[in-house]
mmCIF file of C-alpha atoms in Angstrom:
data_model
loop_
_atom_site.group_PDB
_atom_site.id
_atom_site.type_symbol
_atom_site.label_atom_id
_atom_site.label_comp_id
_atom_site.label_asym_id
_atom_site.label_seq_id
_atom_site.Cartn_x
_atom_site.Cartn_y
_atom_site.Cartn_z
ATOM 1 C CA MET P 1 26.518 14.036 -43.247
ATOM 2 C CA THR P 2 26.931 17.213 -41.192
ATOM 3 C CA ASP P 3 25.369 17.457 -37.783
ATOM 4 C CA ALA P 4 22.333 19.685 -37.213
ATOM 5 C CA PRO P 5 23.133 23.084 -35.697
ATOM 6 C CA THR P 6 22.950 23.271 -31.919
ATOM 7 C CA ARG P 7 19.734 24.934 -30.714
ATOM 8 C CA THR P 8 19.699 27.592 -28.028
ATOM 9 C CA PHE P 9 16.616 26.090 -26.376
ATOM 10 C CA GLU P 10 16.245 22.414 -25.498
ATOM 11 C CA VAL P 11 13.483 20.124 -24.306
ATOM 12 C CA ARG P 12 14.448 20.757 -20.689
ATOM 13 C CA HIS P 13 13.668 24.473 -21.171
ATOM 14 C CA LEU P 14 10.193 23.489 -22.348
ATOM 15 C CA GLN P 15 9.831 21.266 -19.296
ATOM 16 C CA LEU P 16 10.850 24.071 -16.935
ATOM 17 C CA ALA P 17 8.382 26.501 -18.532
ATOM 18 C CA ARG P 18 5.543 23.980 -18.225
ATOM 19 C CA ALA P 19 6.554 23.222 -14.634
ATOM 20 C CA PHE P 20 6.417 26.914 -13.719
ATOM 21 C CA LEU P 21 2.935 27.382 -15.200
ATOM 22 C CA ALA P 22 1.637 24.203 -13.563
ATOM 23 C CA ALA P 23 3.080 25.316 -10.211
ATOM 24 C CA MET P 24 1.278 28.659 -10.518
ATOM 25 C CA ALA P 25 -2.021 26.880 -11.178
ATOM 26 C CA ALA P 26 -1.482 24.520 -8.235
ATOM 27 C CA ILE P 27 -0.657 27.409 -5.878
ATOM 28 C CA MET P 28 -3.716 29.421 -6.945
ATOM 29 C CA ILE P 29 -6.059 26.504 -6.310
ATOM 30 C CA THR P 30 -4.382 25.367 -3.099
ATOM 31 C CA PHE P 31 -4.473 28.774 -1.422
ATOM 32 C CA SER P 32 -7.956 29.675 -2.641
ATOM 33 C CA ALA P 33 -10.856 29.088 -0.252
ATOM 34 C CA ASP P 34 -13.298 29.202 -3.177
ATOM 35 C CA HIS P 35 -13.244 26.035 -5.298
ATOM 36 C CA SER P 36 -16.227 26.997 -7.417
ATOM 37 C CA ALA P 37 -16.558 26.471 -11.154
ATOM 38 C CA ALA P 38 -15.808 30.145 -11.841
ATOM 39 C CA VAL P 39 -12.514 30.051 -9.959
ATOM 40 C CA GLY P 40 -11.521 26.632 -11.314
ATOM 41 C CA LEU P 41 -12.190 27.608 -14.934
ATOM 42 C CA ALA P 42 -10.452 30.961 -14.500
ATOM 43 C CA VAL P 43 -7.300 29.227 -13.258
ATOM 44 C CA PHE P 44 -7.540 26.565 -15.971
ATOM 45 C CA SER P 45 -8.025 29.195 -18.681
ATOM 46 C CA GLY P 46 -4.896 31.111 -17.707
ATOM 47 C CA PHE P 47 -2.904 27.898 -17.347
ATOM 48 C CA ALA P 48 -4.081 26.556 -20.722
ATOM 49 C CA ILE P 49 -3.517 29.725 -22.742
ATOM 50 C CA ALA P 50 -0.039 30.314 -21.301
ATOM 51 C CA THR P 51 0.925 26.658 -21.799
ATOM 52 C CA SER P 52 -0.280 26.731 -25.414
ATOM 53 C CA LEU P 53 1.965 29.712 -26.156
ATOM 54 C CA VAL P 54 4.887 27.757 -24.689
ATOM 55 C CA PHE P 55 4.066 24.799 -26.957
ATOM 56 C CA PHE P 56 3.890 27.011 -30.061
ATOM 57 C CA ALA P 57 7.205 28.677 -29.239
ATOM 58 C CA ALA P 58 8.842 25.315 -28.535
ATOM 59 C CA ALA P 59 7.623 23.903 -31.850
ATOM 60 C CA TRP P 60 10.048 26.212 -33.686
ATOM 61 C CA LEU P 61 12.685 26.971 -31.059
ATOM 62 C CA VAL P 62 13.169 23.485 -29.589
ATOM 63 C CA PHE P 63 12.118 20.841 -32.107
ATOM 64 C CA ALA P 64 13.544 20.297 -35.558
ATOM 65 C CA ALA P 65 11.519 19.994 -38.748
ATOM 66 C CA GLY P 66 9.564 16.754 -38.758
ATOM 67 C CA GLU P 67 9.335 16.660 -34.943
ATOM 68 C CA ARG P 68 6.986 19.607 -34.417
ATOM 69 C CA ALA P 69 3.621 17.902 -34.880
ATOM 70 C CA PRO P 70 3.073 16.816 -31.224
ATOM 71 C CA ALA P 71 3.936 20.279 -29.874
ATOM 72 C CA VAL P 72 1.655 21.987 -32.411
ATOM 73 C CA LEU P 73 -1.233 19.609 -31.694
ATOM 74 C CA LEU P 74 -0.833 20.070 -27.935
ATOM 75 C CA GLY P 75 -0.741 23.828 -28.428
ATOM 76 C CA VAL P 76 -3.915 23.856 -30.540
ATOM 77 C CA VAL P 77 -5.908 21.648 -28.152
ATOM 78 C CA THR P 78 -4.749 23.585 -25.092
ATOM 79 C CA LEU P 79 -5.374 26.989 -26.689
ATOM 80 C CA VAL P 80 -8.900 26.113 -27.844
ATOM 81 C CA THR P 81 -9.947 24.818 -24.421
ATOM 82 C CA GLY P 82 -8.311 27.802 -22.725
ATOM 83 C CA MET P 83 -10.152 30.276 -24.934
ATOM 84 C CA ILE P 84 -13.507 28.552 -24.343
ATOM 85 C CA THR P 85 -13.096 28.585 -20.561
ATOM 86 C CA GLY P 86 -11.979 32.228 -20.740
ATOM 87 C CA LEU P 87 -15.569 33.355 -21.383
ATOM 88 C CA PRO P 88 -17.169 34.223 -17.987
ATOM 89 C CA PRO P 89 -20.781 33.385 -19.037
ATOM 90 C CA LEU P 90 -19.717 29.800 -19.825
ATOM 91 C CA ARG P 91 -18.058 29.140 -16.466
ATOM 92 C CA THR P 92 -20.498 26.606 -15.057
ATOM 93 C CA THR P 93 -20.011 23.318 -13.241
ATOM 94 C CA THR P 94 -20.984 21.299 -16.309
ATOM 95 C CA MET P 95 -18.627 23.306 -18.510
ATOM 96 C CA PHE P 96 -15.720 22.676 -16.118
ATOM 97 C CA PHE P 97 -16.111 18.904 -16.229
ATOM 98 C CA VAL P 98 -16.765 18.753 -19.985
ATOM 99 C CA VAL P 99 -13.895 20.997 -21.065
ATOM 100 C CA VAL P 100 -11.274 19.732 -18.619
ATOM 101 C CA ILE P 101 -12.117 16.073 -19.338
ATOM 102 C CA VAL P 102 -11.928 16.649 -23.111
ATOM 103 C CA TRP P 103 -8.656 18.542 -22.748
ATOM 104 C CA ALA P 104 -7.107 15.931 -20.445
ATOM 105 C CA ALA P 105 -8.145 13.042 -22.694
ATOM 106 C CA ALA P 106 -6.975 14.690 -25.929
ATOM 107 C CA SER P 107 -3.680 16.170 -24.684
ATOM 108 C CA GLY P 108 -2.860 13.093 -22.622
ATOM 109 C CA LEU P 109 -3.395 10.808 -25.591
ATOM 110 C CA ILE P 110 -1.312 13.033 -27.887
ATOM 111 C CA GLU P 111 1.589 13.220 -25.452
ATOM 112 C CA LEU P 112 1.445 9.507 -24.639
ATOM 113 C CA ILE P 113 1.516 8.489 -28.309
ATOM 114 C CA ALA P 114 4.317 10.978 -29.035
ATOM 115 C CA GLY P 115 6.336 9.561 -26.150
ATOM 116 C CA LEU P 116 5.838 5.968 -27.288
ATOM 117 C CA ARG P 117 6.931 6.847 -30.820
ATOM 118 C CA ALA P 118 9.939 8.781 -29.552
ATOM 119 C CA ARG P 119 11.025 5.846 -27.410
ATOM 120 C CA ARG P 120 11.454 3.734 -30.545
ATOM 121 C CA THR P 121 14.032 6.213 -31.838
ATOM 122 C CA GLY P 122 15.931 6.293 -28.541
ATOM 123 C CA ASP P 123 14.851 9.821 -27.551
ATOM 124 C CA PRO P 124 16.081 10.359 -23.956
ATOM 125 C CA TYR P 125 13.016 12.521 -23.177
ATOM 126 C CA ALA P 126 10.486 9.930 -24.308
ATOM 127 C CA ARG P 127 10.018 8.562 -20.777
ATOM 128 C CA ASP P 128 9.005 11.997 -19.479
ATOM 129 C CA ALA P 129 6.411 12.431 -22.224
ATOM 130 C CA ILE P 130 4.965 8.976 -21.564
ATOM 131 C CA LEU P 131 4.563 9.624 -17.846
ATOM 132 C CA ILE P 132 3.022 13.091 -18.279
ATOM 133 C CA GLY P 133 0.620 11.706 -20.887
ATOM 134 C CA ALA P 134 -0.399 8.891 -18.540
ATOM 135 C CA VAL P 135 -0.933 11.288 -15.613
ATOM 136 C CA THR P 136 -3.056 13.577 -17.808
ATOM 137 C CA LEU P 137 -5.202 10.640 -18.910
ATOM 138 C CA ALA P 138 -5.546 9.664 -15.243
ATOM 139 C CA LEU P 139 -6.946 13.152 -14.565
ATOM 140 C CA ALA P 140 -9.595 12.624 -17.243
ATOM 141 C CA ILE P 141 -10.561 9.255 -15.746
ATOM 142 C CA ALA P 142 -10.705 10.681 -12.211
ATOM 143 C CA LEU P 143 -12.985 13.537 -13.307
ATOM 144 C CA LEU P 144 -15.246 11.064 -15.100
ATOM 145 C CA LEU P 145 -15.760 9.264 -11.795
ATOM 146 C CA VAL P 146 -16.925 12.457 -10.033
ATOM 147 C CA ASN P 147 -20.618 13.323 -10.096
ATOM 148 C CA PRO P 148 -20.957 17.067 -10.886
ATOM 149 C CA ALA P 149 -24.266 17.189 -9.005
ATOM 150 C CA TYR P 150 -22.835 15.599 -5.865
ATOM 151 C CA SER P 151 -23.517 17.557 -2.682
ATOM 152 C CA LEU P 152 -23.050 16.585 0.949
ATOM 153 C CA GLU P 153 -23.652 18.823 3.939
ATOM 154 C CA TYR P 154 -21.810 17.967 7.146
ATOM 155 C CA PHE P 155 -21.458 19.589 10.544
ATOM 156 C CA ILE P 156 -18.183 20.040 12.424
ATOM 157 C CA LYS P 157 -18.792 19.948 16.166
ATOM 158 C CA GLU P 158 -15.377 21.322 17.113
ATOM 159 C CA ALA P 159 -15.827 24.391 14.925
ATOM 160 C CA GLY P 160 -19.565 24.677 15.471
ATOM 161 C CA ALA P 161 -20.145 25.217 11.758
ATOM 162 C CA SER P 162 -21.557 23.328 8.817
ATOM 163 C CA SER P 163 -20.041 22.960 5.371
ATOM 164 C CA THR P 164 -20.895 21.425 2.031
ATOM 165 C CA LEU P 165 -18.756 19.108 -0.087
ATOM 166 C CA THR P 166 -19.746 19.394 -3.748
ATOM 167 C CA GLY P 167 -18.687 17.720 -6.961
ATOM 168 C CA ILE P 168 -17.118 20.881 -8.334
ATOM 169 C CA THR P 169 -15.012 21.217 -5.174
ATOM 170 C CA ILE P 170 -13.668 17.706 -5.754
ATOM 171 C CA GLY P 171 -13.111 18.385 -9.454
ATOM 172 C CA VAL P 172 -11.180 21.613 -8.911
ATOM 173 C CA GLY P 173 -9.136 19.904 -6.206
ATOM 174 C CA LEU P 174 -8.253 17.074 -8.588
ATOM 175 C CA PHE P 175 -7.044 19.565 -11.185
ATOM 176 C CA GLY P 176 -4.956 21.329 -8.528
ATOM 177 C CA GLY P 177 -3.385 18.032 -7.477
ATOM 178 C CA TYR P 178 -2.663 17.186 -11.122
ATOM 179 C CA ALA P 179 -0.964 20.555 -11.608
ATOM 180 C CA ALA P 180 1.195 19.981 -8.515
ATOM 181 C CA ILE P 181 2.310 16.542 -9.742
ATOM 182 C CA VAL P 182 3.170 17.879 -13.205
ATOM 183 C CA ALA P 183 5.048 20.838 -11.730
ATOM 184 C CA VAL P 184 7.206 18.656 -9.475
ATOM 185 C CA PHE P 185 7.914 16.012 -12.109
ATOM 186 C CA LEU P 186 8.747 18.426 -14.944
ATOM 187 C CA GLY P 187 10.785 20.563 -12.544
ATOM 188 C CA ILE P 188 12.922 17.561 -11.612
ATOM 189 C CA ALA P 189 13.252 16.535 -15.258
ATOM 190 C CA GLY P 190 14.158 20.059 -16.349
ATOM 191 C CA PHE P 191 16.828 20.569 -13.692
ATOM 192 C CA SER P 192 18.370 17.160 -14.328
ATOM 193 C CA PRO P 193 21.661 17.079 -16.278
ATOM 194 C CA ARG P 194 21.480 17.252 -20.032
ATOM 195 C CA ARG P 195 20.625 13.938 -21.595
ATOM 196 C CA THR P 196 21.832 12.614 -24.930
ATOM 197 C CA ALA P 197 20.477 9.867 -27.086
ATOM 198 C CA PRO P 198 22.319 6.569 -26.631
ATOM 199 C CA ALA P 199 24.819 5.875 -29.373
ATOM 200 C CA GLY P 200 24.525 2.664 -31.308
ATOM 201 C CA PRO P 201 27.099 -0.057 -30.765
ATOM 202 C CA ALA P 202 30.282 0.523 -32.715
ATOM 203 C CA GLN P 203 31.177 -2.161 -35.216
ATOM 204 C CA PRO P 204 34.787 -3.335 -34.766
ATOM 205 C CA ALA P 205 37.059 -3.264 -37.772
ATOM 206 C CA SER P 206 38.260 -6.794 -37.140
ATOM 207 C CA THR P 207 37.182 -9.599 -34.886
ATOM 208 C CA PRO P 208 39.557 -9.855 -31.887
ATOM 209 C CA THR P 209 40.976 -13.177 -30.962
ATOM 210 C CA THR P 210 39.453 -14.563 -27.784
ATOM 211 C CA PRO P 211 42.008 -16.306 -25.567
ATOM 212 C CA THR P 212 41.262 -19.884 -24.672
ATOM 213 C CA ALA P 213 40.544 -20.423 -20.987
ATOM 214 C CA GLU P 214 42.692 -23.021 -19.278
ATOM 215 C CA PRO P 215 41.495 -25.236 -16.416
ATOM 216 C CA GLY P 216 41.829 -23.468 -13.093
ATOM 217 C CA ASP P 217 41.880 -19.962 -14.596
ATOM 218 C CA ALA P 218 39.643 -17.293 -13.036
ATOM 219 C CA PRO P 219 36.605 -16.332 -15.136
ATOM 220 C CA VAL P 220 37.491 -13.605 -17.595
ATOM 221 C CA ARG P 221 35.275 -10.529 -17.467
ATOM 222 C CA PRO P 222 34.732 -8.342 -20.544
ATOM 223 C CA ALA P 223 36.641 -5.093 -20.727
ATOM 224 C CA GLY P 224 35.109 -2.422 -18.532
ATOM 225 C CA GLU P 225 32.931 -4.837 -16.561
ATOM 226 C CA THR P 226 33.251 -4.925 -12.792
ATOM 227 C CA ARG P 227 31.797 -7.193 -10.146
ATOM 228 C CA MET P 228 28.383 -5.669 -10.763
ATOM 229 C CA THR P 229 26.413 -6.358 -13.895
ATOM 230 C CA ASP P 230 26.941 -4.301 -17.039
ATOM 231 C CA PRO P 231 25.790 -1.853 -18.198
ATOM 232 C CA ARG P 232 26.410 0.022 -14.974
ATOM 233 C CA PRO P 233 23.440 2.169 -13.881
ATOM 234 C CA THR P 234 23.633 5.867 -13.105
ATOM 235 C CA ARG P 235 22.164 7.644 -10.102
ATOM 236 C CA ARG P 236 19.348 8.831 -12.352
ATOM 237 C CA ASP P 237 18.537 5.209 -13.188
ATOM 238 C CA LEU P 238 18.546 4.332 -9.494
ATOM 239 C CA MET P 239 16.066 7.130 -8.660
ATOM 240 C CA LYS P 240 13.542 7.566 -11.458
ATOM 241 C CA PRO P 241 10.698 10.121 -11.298
ATOM 242 C CA VAL P 242 8.175 7.283 -11.150
ATOM 243 C CA GLN P 243 9.820 6.129 -7.938
ATOM 244 C CA LEU P 244 9.460 9.636 -6.509
ATOM 245 C CA LEU P 245 5.735 9.460 -7.179
ATOM 246 C CA GLY P 246 5.699 6.080 -5.443
ATOM 247 C CA PHE P 247 7.307 7.591 -2.347
ATOM 248 C CA GLY P 248 4.754 10.400 -2.457
ATOM 249 C CA PHE P 249 1.798 8.018 -2.684
ATOM 250 C CA ALA P 250 3.216 5.892 0.140
ATOM 251 C CA ALA P 251 3.554 8.951 2.388
ATOM 252 C CA ALA P 252 0.034 10.069 1.464
ATOM 253 C CA ALA P 253 -1.434 6.649 2.257
ATOM 254 C CA PHE P 254 0.399 6.521 5.581
ATOM 255 C CA GLY P 255 -0.681 10.035 6.583
ATOM 256 C CA GLY P 256 -4.282 9.447 5.550
ATOM 257 C CA LEU P 257 -4.506 6.141 7.400
ATOM 258 C CA ILE P 258 -3.013 7.595 10.588
ATOM 259 C CA THR P 259 -5.520 10.461 10.411
ATOM 260 C CA LEU P 260 -8.434 8.066 9.990
ATOM 261 C CA VAL P 261 -7.360 6.021 12.979
ATOM 262 C CA SER P 262 -6.554 8.981 15.222
ATOM 263 C CA MET P 263 -9.895 10.695 14.505
ATOM 264 C CA GLY P 264 -11.891 7.546 15.251
ATOM 265 C CA PHE P 265 -13.098 6.686 11.766
ATOM 266 C CA PHE P 266 -13.341 2.997 12.698
ATOM 267 C CA GLN P 267 -15.400 3.745 15.797
ATOM 268 C CA ASP P 268 -19.101 4.514 16.148
ATOM 269 C CA LEU P 269 -19.604 7.781 14.269
ATOM 270 C CA ASP P 270 -22.597 9.189 12.442
ATOM 271 C CA GLY P 271 -22.613 10.043 8.754
ATOM 272 C CA ASP P 272 -21.583 13.699 9.113
ATOM 273 C CA GLU P 273 -18.725 12.871 11.459
ATOM 274 C CA ARG P 274 -17.420 10.150 9.164
ATOM 275 C CA MET P 275 -17.496 12.509 6.194
ATOM 276 C CA HIS P 276 -15.617 15.131 8.205
ATOM 277 C CA VAL P 277 -12.936 12.558 9.071
ATOM 278 C CA ILE P 278 -12.638 11.514 5.419
ATOM 279 C CA VAL P 279 -12.241 15.122 4.259
ATOM 280 C CA VAL P 280 -9.538 15.822 6.846
ATOM 281 C CA SER P 281 -7.744 12.582 5.934
ATOM 282 C CA LEU P 282 -7.741 13.502 2.244
ATOM 283 C CA ILE P 283 -6.332 16.927 3.069
ATOM 284 C CA VAL P 284 -3.569 15.397 5.194
ATOM 285 C CA ALA P 285 -2.814 12.848 2.458
ATOM 286 C CA GLY P 286 -2.567 15.583 -0.164
ATOM 287 C CA ILE P 287 -0.243 17.669 2.003
ATOM 288 C CA ALA P 288 1.943 14.629 2.702
ATOM 289 C CA PHE P 289 2.095 13.743 -0.999
ATOM 290 C CA ILE P 290 3.114 17.218 -2.163
ATOM 291 C CA ALA P 291 5.515 17.786 0.751
ATOM 292 C CA THR P 292 7.270 14.462 0.081
ATOM 293 C CA LEU P 293 7.773 15.262 -3.596
ATOM 294 C CA VAL P 294 9.037 18.772 -2.892
ATOM 295 C CA ILE P 295 11.453 17.657 -0.142
ATOM 296 C CA ILE P 296 12.926 14.812 -2.218
ATOM 297 C CA ALA P 297 13.197 17.089 -5.247
ATOM 298 C CA LEU P 298 15.089 19.703 -3.239
ATOM 299 C CA LEU P 299 17.425 17.048 -1.842
ATOM 300 C CA MET P 300 18.126 15.741 -5.349
ATOM 301 C CA LEU P 301 19.013 19.245 -6.512
ATOM 302 C CA ALA P 302 21.805 19.248 -3.920
ATOM 303 C CA VAL P 303 23.537 16.366 -5.724
ATOM 304 C CA ASP P 304 26.348 17.299 -8.081
ATOM 305 C CA PRO P 305 24.946 17.002 -11.653
ATOM 306 C CA ALA P 306 28.138 15.233 -12.728
ATOM 307 C CA GLN P 307 27.450 12.511 -10.176
ATOM 308 C CA VAL P 308 23.886 12.013 -11.452
ATOM 309 C CA VAL P 309 24.994 10.777 -14.872
ATOM 310 C CA LYS P 310 28.152 9.043 -13.628
ATOM 311 C CA PRO P 311 27.897 5.228 -13.767
ATOM 312 C CA VAL P 312 27.641 3.579 -10.365
ATOM 313 C CA ASP P 313 29.916 0.521 -10.032
ATOM 314 C CA ARG P 314 29.826 0.224 -6.242
ATOM 315 C CA ALA P 315 27.382 0.415 -3.379
ATOM 316 C CA VAL P 316 26.063 3.986 -3.243
ATOM 317 C CA LEU P 317 26.104 4.266 0.574
ATOM 318 C CA LEU P 318 29.598 2.817 1.088
ATOM 319 C CA PRO P 319 32.483 5.268 1.642
ATOM 320 C CA GLU P 320 34.829 5.516 -1.296
ATOM 321 C CA SER P 321 37.796 4.484 0.884
ATOM 322 C CA GLU P 322 36.241 1.113 1.754
ATOM 323 C CA ASP P 323 35.204 0.374 -1.801
ATOM 324 C CA ALA P 324 38.525 1.471 -3.304
ATOM 325 C CA GLY P 325 40.251 -1.611 -1.917
ATOM 326 C CA ASP P 326 37.692 -3.927 -3.524
ATOM 327 C CA ALA P 327 38.038 -2.136 -6.834
ATOM 328 C CA GLY P 328 41.835 -2.411 -6.644
ATOM 329 C CA ASP P 329 41.607 -6.117 -5.907
ATOM 330 C CA ALA P 330 39.306 -6.612 -8.869
ATOM 331 C CA ASP P 331 41.679 -4.762 -11.181
ATOM 332 C CA ALA P 332 44.631 -6.765 -9.845
ATOM 333 C CA GLU P 333 42.811 -10.027 -10.510
ATOM 334 C CA ALA P 334 41.961 -8.953 -14.039
ATOM 335 C CA SER P 335 45.564 -7.939 -14.841
ATOM 336 C CA ASP P 336 47.308 -10.849 -13.075
ATOM 337 C CA PRO P 337 48.785 -13.140 -15.790
ATOM 338 C CA ARG P 338 48.388 -16.857 -15.351
ATOM 339 C CA PRO P 339 51.353 -19.189 -16.128
#
């Protein structure tokens, strides 16, 4: 059977396009002082419509026949919700929560199921789809936990001004944080070296004869196996995107806790002061989370792509000169004939 023709565009190009659009949405929300329903739905509408066009283009330019259904479904759901939120008279607080929750639940479920099905066939991009689907479903759950009618007025003594924390402010902020996470994750996945599906084990033409071990002989290792366990992991396996998110959450928790302690949250404060401390702590935690992801992602881009997919058979932090002697000793032991 002849191989399918090589496509100009690959899944990583789709990931980079989605990362760019998500980054634009995150930047617009982050640097906007107005987190009202009108602004949130305007940003979501542009993000959704542009992302749907990317899905439709990828359905024919990236995926082969029989693999286009998830991209088409994601494009339809995203386009419909983007068109609805594009109507200015419908941009209300209730509409924001209803439309974004429905979109997050539907698109997250579609992408999660598509990723799980692709993992059965050994698709190397299945893990990315599963994680993005799970994060999108988490956005829907988080928005369900927010009361759209929530409103809290608090006074900041240092600034001599009062402010109001509303449910729509929290909701728009959650969508902005989701967009930042998706942008960083898909950006890392898109810039990673090209991945190929794992080949099935080759069937030998004849069964080789296994030599009989004599008493006192050193244990025989299979061909290609070193002192570490096989199969040997790659640098990509040692630093998965999920672990990057873990580092980000750890930095956010640390920054938020330090802010709470330093601003006297555990001391005698009134209700407005405590709410002010909580808001500042959440802001610091969000900045720490995004900054950690961006810094680690930039550091990973400095690694030679050939080294990312190269199997690691030694300690990563050891100099090659020190480990070369151990590798030579291992090879000498394997090739040393016993009388």
